[in-house]
PDB file of C-alpha atoms in Angstrom:
ATOM      1  CA  MET Q   1      15.115  -3.615  17.702  1.00 35.00           C
ATOM      2  CA  THR Q   2      15.511  -6.463  15.326  1.00 38.00           C
ATOM      3  CA  THR Q   3      13.988  -6.027  11.432  1.00 43.00           C
ATOM      4  CA  CYS Q   4      11.401  -8.858  11.244  1.00 45.00           C
ATOM      5  CA  PRO Q   5      10.473  -8.951   7.760  1.00 41.00           C
ATOM      6  CA  THR Q   6       9.525 -12.807   7.789  1.00 38.00           C
ATOM      7  CA  ARG Q   7       6.775 -12.074  10.570  1.00 36.00           C
ATOM      8  CA  ALA Q   8       2.933 -11.917  10.317  1.00 39.00           C
ATOM      9  CA  ARG Q   9       2.464 -13.553   6.827  1.00 42.00           C
ATOM     10  CA  ARG Q  10      -0.725 -15.573   7.527  1.00 46.00           C
ATOM     11  CA  ALA Q  11      -3.043 -14.709   4.910  1.00 48.00           C
ATOM     12  CA  HIS Q  12      -6.927 -13.698   6.001  1.00 47.00           C
ATOM     13  CA  ARG Q  13     -10.220 -14.500   3.960  1.00 49.00           C
ATOM     14  CA  VAL Q  14     -12.046 -11.525   3.300  1.00 49.00           C
ATOM     15  CA  SER Q  15     -15.565 -12.102   3.313  1.00 44.00           C
ATOM     16  CA  ASP Q  16     -17.106  -9.654   5.083  1.00 47.00           C
ATOM     17  CA  VAL Q  17     -15.993  -7.083   2.994  1.00 50.00           C
ATOM     18  CA  PRO Q  18     -19.062  -6.325   0.308  1.00 53.00           C
ATOM     19  CA  THR Q  19     -17.959  -5.737  -3.208  1.00 54.00           C
ATOM     20  CA  VAL Q  20     -20.356  -2.972  -4.767  1.00 55.00           C
ATOM     21  CA  PRO Q  21     -21.303  -1.882  -8.733  1.00 55.00           C
ATOM     22  CA  TYR Q  22     -18.728   0.656  -9.145  1.00 55.00           C
ATOM     23  CA  ALA Q  23     -20.003   4.250  -9.880  1.00 57.00           C
ATOM     24  CA  GLU Q  24     -17.081   6.270 -10.888  1.00 66.00           C
ATOM     25  CA  PRO Q  25     -16.124   6.886 -14.482  1.00 81.00           C
ATOM     26  CA  ALA Q  26     -13.266   4.355 -15.943  1.00 92.00           C
ATOM     27  CA  ALA Q  27      -9.706   5.531 -16.224  1.00 96.00           C
ATOM     28  CA  ALA Q  28      -8.168   4.380 -19.037  1.00 97.00           C
ATOM     29  CA  VAL Q  29      -4.569   2.975 -19.615  1.00 97.00           C
ATOM     30  CA  ARG Q  30      -2.502   6.255 -21.483  1.00 98.00           C
ATOM     31  CA  THR Q  31       0.622   5.008 -21.397  1.00 98.00           C
ATOM     32  CA  ARG Q  32       2.996   1.430 -20.890  1.00 98.00           C
ATOM     33  CA  VAL Q  33       6.717   1.531 -20.530  1.00 98.00           C
ATOM     34  CA  VAL Q  34       9.332  -1.134 -19.007  1.00 98.00           C
ATOM     35  CA  VAL Q  35      11.798   0.060 -16.740  1.00 98.00           C
ATOM     36  CA  PRO Q  36      14.232  -1.857 -15.057  1.00 98.00           C
ATOM     37  CA  LEU Q  37      14.462  -1.639 -11.100  1.00 98.00           C
ATOM     38  CA  ARG Q  38      17.500  -1.489  -8.897  1.00 97.00           C
ATOM     39  CA  PHE Q  39      17.247  -1.584  -4.884  1.00 96.00           C
ATOM     40  CA  PRO Q  40      20.089  -0.446  -2.753  1.00 94.00           C
ATOM     41  CA  ASP Q  41      20.573  -4.065  -1.644  1.00 94.00           C
ATOM     42  CA  GLY Q  42      20.958  -5.026  -4.816  1.00 96.00           C
ATOM     43  CA  TYR Q  43      17.935  -6.901  -5.371  1.00 97.00           C
ATOM     44  CA  ALA Q  44      16.541  -6.447  -9.050  1.00 98.00           C
ATOM     45  CA  THR Q  45      13.693  -7.029 -11.803  1.00 98.00           C
ATOM     46  CA  THR Q  46      11.697  -5.365 -14.213  1.00 98.00           C
ATOM     47  CA  ALA Q  47       8.794  -3.418 -14.353  1.00 98.00           C
ATOM     48  CA  ASP Q  48       5.900  -2.632 -16.631  1.00 98.00           C
ATOM     49  CA  VAL Q  49       4.713   0.925 -15.559  1.00 98.00           C
ATOM     50  CA  VAL Q  50       1.098   2.128 -16.498  1.00 98.00           C
ATOM     51  CA  THR Q  51      -0.116   5.502 -16.450  1.00 98.00           C
ATOM     52  CA  PHE Q  52      -3.898   6.352 -16.398  1.00 98.00           C
ATOM     53  CA  GLU Q  53      -6.279   8.797 -17.548  1.00 97.00           C
ATOM     54  CA  GLY Q  54      -9.667   9.692 -15.785  1.00 97.00           C
ATOM     55  CA  LEU Q  55      -8.591   9.404 -12.636  1.00 97.00           C
ATOM     56  CA  VAL Q  56     -11.029  10.522 -10.225  1.00 96.00           C
ATOM     57  CA  ASP Q  57      -8.483  12.815  -7.935  1.00 95.00           C
ATOM     58  CA  GLY Q  58      -6.279  13.905 -10.889  1.00 95.00           C
ATOM     59  CA  LYS Q  59      -3.094  12.576  -9.400  1.00 97.00           C
ATOM     60  CA  GLU Q  60      -0.062  11.020 -11.068  1.00 98.00           C
ATOM     61  CA  HIS Q  61      -0.745   7.415  -9.574  1.00 98.00           C
ATOM     62  CA  LEU Q  62       1.243   4.404 -10.542  1.00 98.00           C
ATOM     63  CA  LEU Q  63       0.835   0.957 -11.618  1.00 98.00           C
ATOM     64  CA  LEU Q  64       3.676  -1.839 -11.807  1.00 98.00           C
ATOM     65  CA  GLY Q  65       3.188  -4.942 -13.609  1.00 98.00           C
ATOM     66  CA  LEU Q  66       5.504  -6.967 -11.918  1.00 98.00           C
ATOM     67  CA  GLY Q  67       6.463 -10.695 -12.548  1.00 98.00           C
ATOM     68  CA  ALA Q  68       4.138 -12.955 -14.716  1.00 97.00           C
ATOM     69  CA  TRP Q  69       1.500 -10.137 -14.278  1.00 98.00           C
ATOM     70  CA  ARG Q  70      -0.173 -11.134 -18.075  1.00 97.00           C
ATOM     71  CA  GLU Q  71      -0.276 -14.477 -17.040  1.00 97.00           C
ATOM     72  CA  ARG Q  72      -2.305 -13.731 -13.568  1.00 96.00           C
ATOM     73  CA  LEU Q  73      -4.625 -11.497 -15.737  1.00 97.00           C
ATOM     74  CA  ASP Q  74      -5.511 -14.366 -18.024  1.00 96.00           C
ATOM     75  CA  THR Q  75      -5.725 -17.095 -14.742  1.00 95.00           C
ATOM     76  CA  LEU Q  76      -8.203 -14.300 -13.462  1.00 95.00           C
ATOM     77  CA  ALA Q  77     -10.460 -13.875 -16.304  1.00 94.00           C
ATOM     78  CA  GLN Q  78     -11.091 -17.430 -16.355  1.00 94.00           C
ATOM     79  CA  GLY Q  79     -12.049 -17.861 -12.673  1.00 92.00           C
ATOM     80  CA  GLY Q  80      -8.683 -18.601 -11.202  1.00 94.00           C
ATOM     81  CA  PRO Q  81      -6.419 -17.005  -8.505  1.00 94.00           C
ATOM     82  CA  ALA Q  82      -6.198 -13.191  -8.282  1.00 96.00           C
ATOM     83  CA  PRO Q  83      -2.948 -11.351  -8.837  1.00 97.00           C
ATOM     84  CA  LEU Q  84      -1.126 -10.162  -5.307  1.00 98.00           C
ATOM     85  CA  VAL Q  85      -1.656  -6.167  -5.035  1.00 98.00           C
ATOM     86  CA  ARG Q  86      -0.249  -3.889  -2.973  1.00 96.00           C
ATOM     87  CA  PRO Q  87      -1.799  -0.100  -2.851  1.00 97.00           C
ATOM     88  CA  HIS Q  88       1.662   1.638  -1.604  1.00 96.00           C
ATOM     89  CA  SER Q  89       1.222   5.255  -0.592  1.00 95.00           C
ATOM     90  CA  GLU Q  90       4.367   7.284  -1.572  1.00 96.00           C
ATOM     91  CA  CYS Q  91       6.139   8.351   1.614  1.00 94.00           C
ATOM     92  CA  LEU Q  92       9.204  10.902  -0.066  1.00 97.00           C
ATOM     93  CA  THR Q  93      11.277  10.562   3.615  1.00 95.00           C
ATOM     94  CA  GLY Q  94      10.672   6.505   3.849  1.00 93.00           C
ATOM     95  CA  ASP Q  95      10.883   5.154  -0.024  1.00 95.00           C
ATOM     96  CA  VAL Q  96      13.964   7.688  -0.871  1.00 95.00           C
ATOM     97  CA  PHE Q  97      16.039   8.565   2.040  1.00 95.00           C
ATOM     98  CA  GLY Q  98      15.254   5.786   3.886  1.00 92.00           C
ATOM     99  CA  SER Q  99      13.985   7.199   7.202  1.00 90.00           C
ATOM    100  CA  GLN Q 100      13.358   4.851  10.069  1.00 90.00           C
ATOM    101  CA  ARG Q 101      10.218   6.843  11.685  1.00 86.00           C
ATOM    102  CA  CYS Q 102       8.007   4.544   9.506  1.00 87.00           C
ATOM    103  CA  ASP Q 103       8.192   0.368   8.089  1.00 85.00           C
ATOM    104  CA  CYS Q 104       7.372   2.530   4.321  1.00 89.00           C
ATOM    105  CA  GLY Q 105      10.808   2.007   2.523  1.00 92.00           C
ATOM    106  CA  PRO Q 106      11.311  -1.627   3.633  1.00 92.00           C
ATOM    107  CA  GLN Q 107       7.539  -2.472   2.479  1.00 91.00           C
ATOM    108  CA  LEU Q 108       8.274  -1.016  -0.613  1.00 96.00           C
ATOM    109  CA  ARG Q 109      11.399  -3.326  -0.658  1.00 96.00           C
ATOM    110  CA  GLU Q 110       9.520  -6.590   0.398  1.00 94.00           C
ATOM    111  CA  ALA Q 111       6.222  -5.641  -1.703  1.00 96.00           C
ATOM    112  CA  VAL Q 112       8.043  -5.532  -4.937  1.00 98.00           C
ATOM    113  CA  GLU Q 113       9.541  -8.814  -4.535  1.00 97.00           C
ATOM    114  CA  ARG Q 114       7.022 -10.687  -3.365  1.00 97.00           C
ATOM    115  CA  ILE Q 115       4.829  -9.444  -6.145  1.00 98.00           C
ATOM    116  CA  THR Q 116       7.526 -10.194  -8.550  1.00 98.00           C
ATOM    117  CA  ASP Q 117       7.281 -13.839  -7.272  1.00 97.00           C
ATOM    118  CA  GLU Q 118       3.912 -14.312  -7.570  1.00 96.00           C
ATOM    119  CA  GLY Q 119       2.718 -11.746 -10.614  1.00 97.00           C
ATOM    120  CA  GLY Q 120       0.516  -9.030  -9.535  1.00 98.00           C
ATOM    121  CA  PHE Q 121       0.444  -5.144  -9.369  1.00 98.00           C
ATOM    122  CA  LEU Q 122       2.244  -2.587  -7.584  1.00 98.00           C
ATOM    123  CA  LEU Q 123      -0.183   0.738  -6.872  1.00 98.00           C
ATOM    124  CA  TYR Q 124       2.354   4.110  -6.010  1.00 98.00           C
ATOM    125  CA  LEU Q 125      -0.217   5.971  -5.219  1.00 98.00           C
ATOM    126  CA  ARG Q 126       0.265   9.955  -4.513  1.00 97.00           C
ATOM    127  CA  GLN Q 127      -0.710  10.513  -1.017  1.00 95.00           C
ATOM    128  CA  GLU Q 128       1.969  11.680   1.069  1.00 95.00           C
ATOM    129  CA  GLY Q 129       1.446  11.787   4.638  1.00 90.00           C
ATOM    130  CA  ARG Q 130      -1.637   9.479   4.788  1.00 87.00           C
ATOM    131  CA  GLY Q 131      -3.030  12.112   2.887  1.00 93.00           C
ATOM    132  CA  ILE Q 132      -1.848  15.435   4.232  1.00 94.00           C
ATOM    133  CA  GLY Q 133       1.404  16.086   1.908  1.00 95.00           C
ATOM    134  CA  LEU Q 134       5.175  16.181   2.452  1.00 97.00           C
ATOM    135  CA  TYR Q 135       5.071  19.700   4.643  1.00 98.00           C
ATOM    136  CA  ALA Q 136       2.500  18.546   6.957  1.00 96.00           C
ATOM    137  CA  LYS Q 137       3.405  15.265   7.543  1.00 92.00           C
ATOM    138  CA  LEU Q 138       6.912  17.068   8.775  1.00 97.00           C
ATOM    139  CA  ASP Q 139       4.783  18.880  10.942  1.00 97.00           C
ATOM    140  CA  ALA Q 140       3.311  16.303  12.289  1.00 93.00           C
ATOM    141  CA  TYR Q 141       6.213  14.778  13.450  1.00 92.00           C
ATOM    142  CA  ALA Q 142       7.545  17.723  15.017  1.00 96.00           C
ATOM    143  CA  LEU Q 143       4.247  17.322  17.091  1.00 96.00           C
ATOM    144  CA  GLN Q 144       4.876  13.831  17.435  1.00 90.00           C
ATOM    145  CA  ASP Q 145       8.149  14.529  19.003  1.00 92.00           C
ATOM    146  CA  ALA Q 146       6.382  16.759  21.483  1.00 93.00           C
ATOM    147  CA  GLY Q 147       4.401  13.546  22.668  1.00 91.00           C
ATOM    148  CA  LEU Q 148       1.624  13.181  20.002  1.00 91.00           C
ATOM    149  CA  ASP Q 149       1.379   9.527  18.566  1.00 86.00           C
ATOM    150  CA  THR Q 150       1.022   9.900  14.706  1.00 81.00           C
ATOM    151  CA  TYR Q 151      -3.008   9.756  14.313  1.00 84.00           C
ATOM    152  CA  GLU Q 152      -3.282  12.326  16.849  1.00 88.00           C
ATOM    153  CA  ALA Q 153      -0.903  14.753  15.705  1.00 89.00           C
ATOM    154  CA  ASN Q 154      -2.191  14.844  11.999  1.00 89.00           C
ATOM    155  CA  VAL Q 155      -5.794  15.855  14.085  1.00 92.00           C
ATOM    156  CA  ALA Q 156      -4.037  18.435  15.919  1.00 94.00           C
ATOM    157  CA  LEU Q 157      -3.158  20.390  12.517  1.00 94.00           C
ATOM    158  CA  GLY Q 158      -6.799  19.867  11.929  1.00 95.00           C
ATOM    159  CA  ARG Q 159      -6.846  17.199   9.445  1.00 93.00           C
ATOM    160  CA  GLY Q 160      -8.177  13.625   9.570  1.00 89.00           C
ATOM    161  CA  GLU Q 161      -6.192  10.708  10.808  1.00 83.00           C
ATOM    162  CA  ASP Q 162      -6.281   9.171   7.511  1.00 85.00           C
ATOM    163  CA  GLU Q 163      -7.409  10.845   4.628  1.00 91.00           C
ATOM    164  CA  ARG Q 164      -6.180   8.292   2.084  1.00 89.00           C
ATOM    165  CA  ASP Q 165      -8.981   7.427  -0.711  1.00 94.00           C
ATOM    166  CA  TYR Q 166      -8.603   4.396  -2.916  1.00 95.00           C
ATOM    167  CA  ARG Q 167     -11.470   5.450  -5.370  1.00 96.00           C
ATOM    168  CA  ALA Q 168      -8.395   5.792  -7.946  1.00 97.00           C
ATOM    169  CA  ALA Q 169      -6.532   2.651  -6.833  1.00 97.00           C
ATOM    170  CA  ALA Q 170     -10.098   0.809  -7.458  1.00 97.00           C
ATOM    171  CA  GLN Q 171     -10.247   2.595 -11.041  1.00 97.00           C
ATOM    172  CA  MET Q 172      -6.290   1.418 -12.094  1.00 98.00           C
ATOM    173  CA  LEU Q 173      -7.072  -1.800 -10.901  1.00 98.00           C
ATOM    174  CA  ARG Q 174     -10.322  -2.361 -13.327  1.00 97.00           C
ATOM    175  CA  ALA Q 175      -8.630  -0.484 -16.434  1.00 97.00           C
ATOM    176  CA  VAL Q 176      -5.653  -3.612 -16.412  1.00 97.00           C
ATOM    177  CA  GLY Q 177      -8.630  -6.074 -15.936  1.00 96.00           C
ATOM    178  CA  ALA Q 178      -7.969  -6.695 -12.016  1.00 97.00           C
ATOM    179  CA  ASP Q 179     -11.180  -6.816 -10.744  1.00 95.00           C
ATOM    180  CA  ARG Q 180     -10.625  -9.465  -7.793  1.00 96.00           C
ATOM    181  CA  VAL Q 181      -6.898  -9.470  -5.906  1.00 97.00           C
ATOM    182  CA  ARG Q 182      -4.792 -10.563  -3.004  1.00 96.00           C
ATOM    183  CA  LEU Q 183      -4.360  -7.489  -1.186  1.00 96.00           C
ATOM    184  CA  LEU Q 184      -0.899  -7.047   0.369  1.00 95.00           C
ATOM    185  CA  SER Q 185      -1.448  -5.006   3.086  1.00 90.00           C
ATOM    186  CA  ASN Q 186      -1.785  -4.624   7.347  1.00 85.00           C
ATOM    187  CA  ASN Q 187      -4.375  -2.618   7.073  1.00 86.00           C
ATOM    188  CA  PRO Q 188      -8.103  -3.441   6.938  1.00 86.00           C
ATOM    189  CA  ASP Q 189      -9.295   0.004   5.807  1.00 88.00           C
ATOM    190  CA  LYS Q 190      -7.479  -0.611   2.009  1.00 90.00           C
ATOM    191  CA  ALA Q 191      -9.614  -3.531   1.943  1.00 92.00           C
ATOM    192  CA  ARG Q 192     -12.973  -2.164   2.757  1.00 92.00           C
ATOM    193  CA  GLN Q 193     -12.712   0.719   0.629  1.00 94.00           C
ATOM    194  CA  LEU Q 194     -11.657  -1.405  -2.459  1.00 96.00           C
ATOM    195  CA  GLY Q 195     -14.472  -3.741  -1.721  1.00 95.00           C
ATOM    196  CA  GLU Q 196     -16.610  -0.200  -2.016  1.00 95.00           C
ATOM    197  CA  TYR Q 197     -15.487   0.783  -5.063  1.00 95.00           C
ATOM    198  CA  GLY Q 198     -15.843  -2.516  -6.734  1.00 94.00           C
ATOM    199  CA  VAL Q 199     -12.586  -4.413  -6.928  1.00 96.00           C
ATOM    200  CA  GLY Q 200     -13.150  -8.036  -4.772  1.00 96.00           C
ATOM    201  CA  VAL Q 201     -10.541  -8.709  -1.837  1.00 95.00           C
ATOM    202  CA  ASP Q 202     -10.447 -12.837  -1.936  1.00 95.00           C
ATOM    203  CA  GLU Q 203      -8.083 -12.137   0.737  1.00 92.00           C
ATOM    204  CA  ARG Q 204      -5.611  -9.718   2.725  1.00 90.00           C
ATOM    205  CA  VAL Q 205      -1.892 -11.207   3.087  1.00 91.00           C
ATOM    206  CA  PRO Q 206       0.245  -9.413   5.697  1.00 88.00           C
ATOM    207  CA  THR Q 207       3.518  -7.955   5.080  1.00 85.00           C
ATOM    208  CA  GLY Q 208       6.688  -8.724   7.188  1.00 76.00           C
ATOM    209  CA  VAL Q 209       7.250  -6.737  10.640  1.00 67.00           C
ATOM    210  CA  HIS Q 210      10.188  -4.624   9.719  1.00 64.00           C
ATOM    211  CA  LEU Q 211      10.327  -3.225  13.400  1.00 61.00           C
ATOM    212  CA  SER Q 212      13.058  -0.562  15.098  1.00 72.00           C
ATOM    213  CA  ALA Q 213      13.810   1.043  17.654  1.00 66.00           C
ATOM    214  CA  ALA Q 214      12.705   4.797  15.864  1.00 57.00           C
ATOM    215  CA  ASN Q 215       9.310   3.141  14.455  1.00 56.00           C
ATOM    216  CA  GLU Q 216       8.327   1.347  17.653  1.00 63.00           C
ATOM    217  CA  ARG Q 217       5.902   3.354  18.391  1.00 56.00           C
ATOM    218  CA  TYR Q 218       4.514   3.969  15.633  1.00 53.00           C
ATOM    219  CA  LEU Q 219       3.991   0.282  14.792  1.00 56.00           C
ATOM    220  CA  THR Q 220       1.855   0.094  18.294  1.00 64.00           C
ATOM    221  CA  VAL Q 221      -0.074   2.364  17.332  1.00 61.00           C
ATOM    222  CA  LYS Q 222      -1.260   1.304  13.576  1.00 55.00           C
ATOM    223  CA  ARG Q 223      -1.799  -2.138  15.825  1.00 59.00           C
ATOM    224  CA  ASP Q 224      -3.770  -0.644  18.704  1.00 54.00           C
ATOM    225  CA  HIS Q 225      -5.892   2.293  17.340  1.00 46.00           C
ATOM    226  CA  THR Q 226      -6.258   1.145  13.343  1.00 51.00           C
ATOM    227  CA  ALA Q 227      -6.343  -2.703  13.492  1.00 42.00           C
ATOM    228  CA  HIS Q 228      -3.265  -3.448  11.723  1.00 53.00           C
ATOM    229  CA  THR Q 229      -2.369  -6.693  11.266  1.00 55.00           C
ATOM    230  CA  LEU Q 230       1.459  -6.568  13.259  1.00 46.00           C
ATOM    231  CA  ASP Q 231       2.440  -8.962  15.236  1.00 53.00           C
ATOM    232  CA  LEU Q 232       5.214  -6.973  17.339  1.00 54.00           C
ATOM    233  CA  GLY Q 233       6.106  -9.943  19.638  1.00 61.00           C
ATOM    234  CA  GLY Q 234       6.519  -8.851  23.260  1.00 48.00           C
ATOM    235  CA  LEU Q 235       5.003  -5.385  22.711  1.00 46.00           C
ATOM    236  CA  SER Q 236       2.100  -5.045  25.157  1.00 42.00           C
ATOM    237  CA  ALA Q 237      -1.099  -4.199  23.340  1.00 38.00           C
TER     238      ALA Q 237
END
């Protein structure tokens, strides 16, 4: 299979996701440092990396301000277009080791460049394995090798299909002044949760489709089981 990073980028207006008052305590910016980034393919940019105090789950999530993010916030405050934002769940195997069993690494690389171009934020969320942790994720891989799909394997381990919670992500965005976003994601649940936690999602912008022989089943199940916005070409639904 070939990688198709430019497909499925049609933006989806999100008009049916309610934005409700946020009941959780506010988080606050803890530190902000400048970190130069360089990826294995040579792409380089600079990120303002922000840490927080008061996140509801107590985890060490990061917000990366990329491109003209300050200008985006200024425009937002005047009622203009929202910044482009991707909540990206940590994936050690994909992000660091280049695992082909998922599309996490290519999505991270794509998101950094696209957000840099437009101005906005990448949220790096410590939610390995859809929230079940690294060891459990590898246990789930073993069950997938025995025939279960990615969601069935989590359930077989006694866990939820997807245990990720985006309350902390909403806190982070509100702490930097982004109460409205353009969401770079194929996952409708991210838009739903952010809306429920008080961050308006003006539109959902799908990422490219990073398809390979090793992740074909994984992507197909995400498309068919949880309505991810993925154009997989001729693969049957």
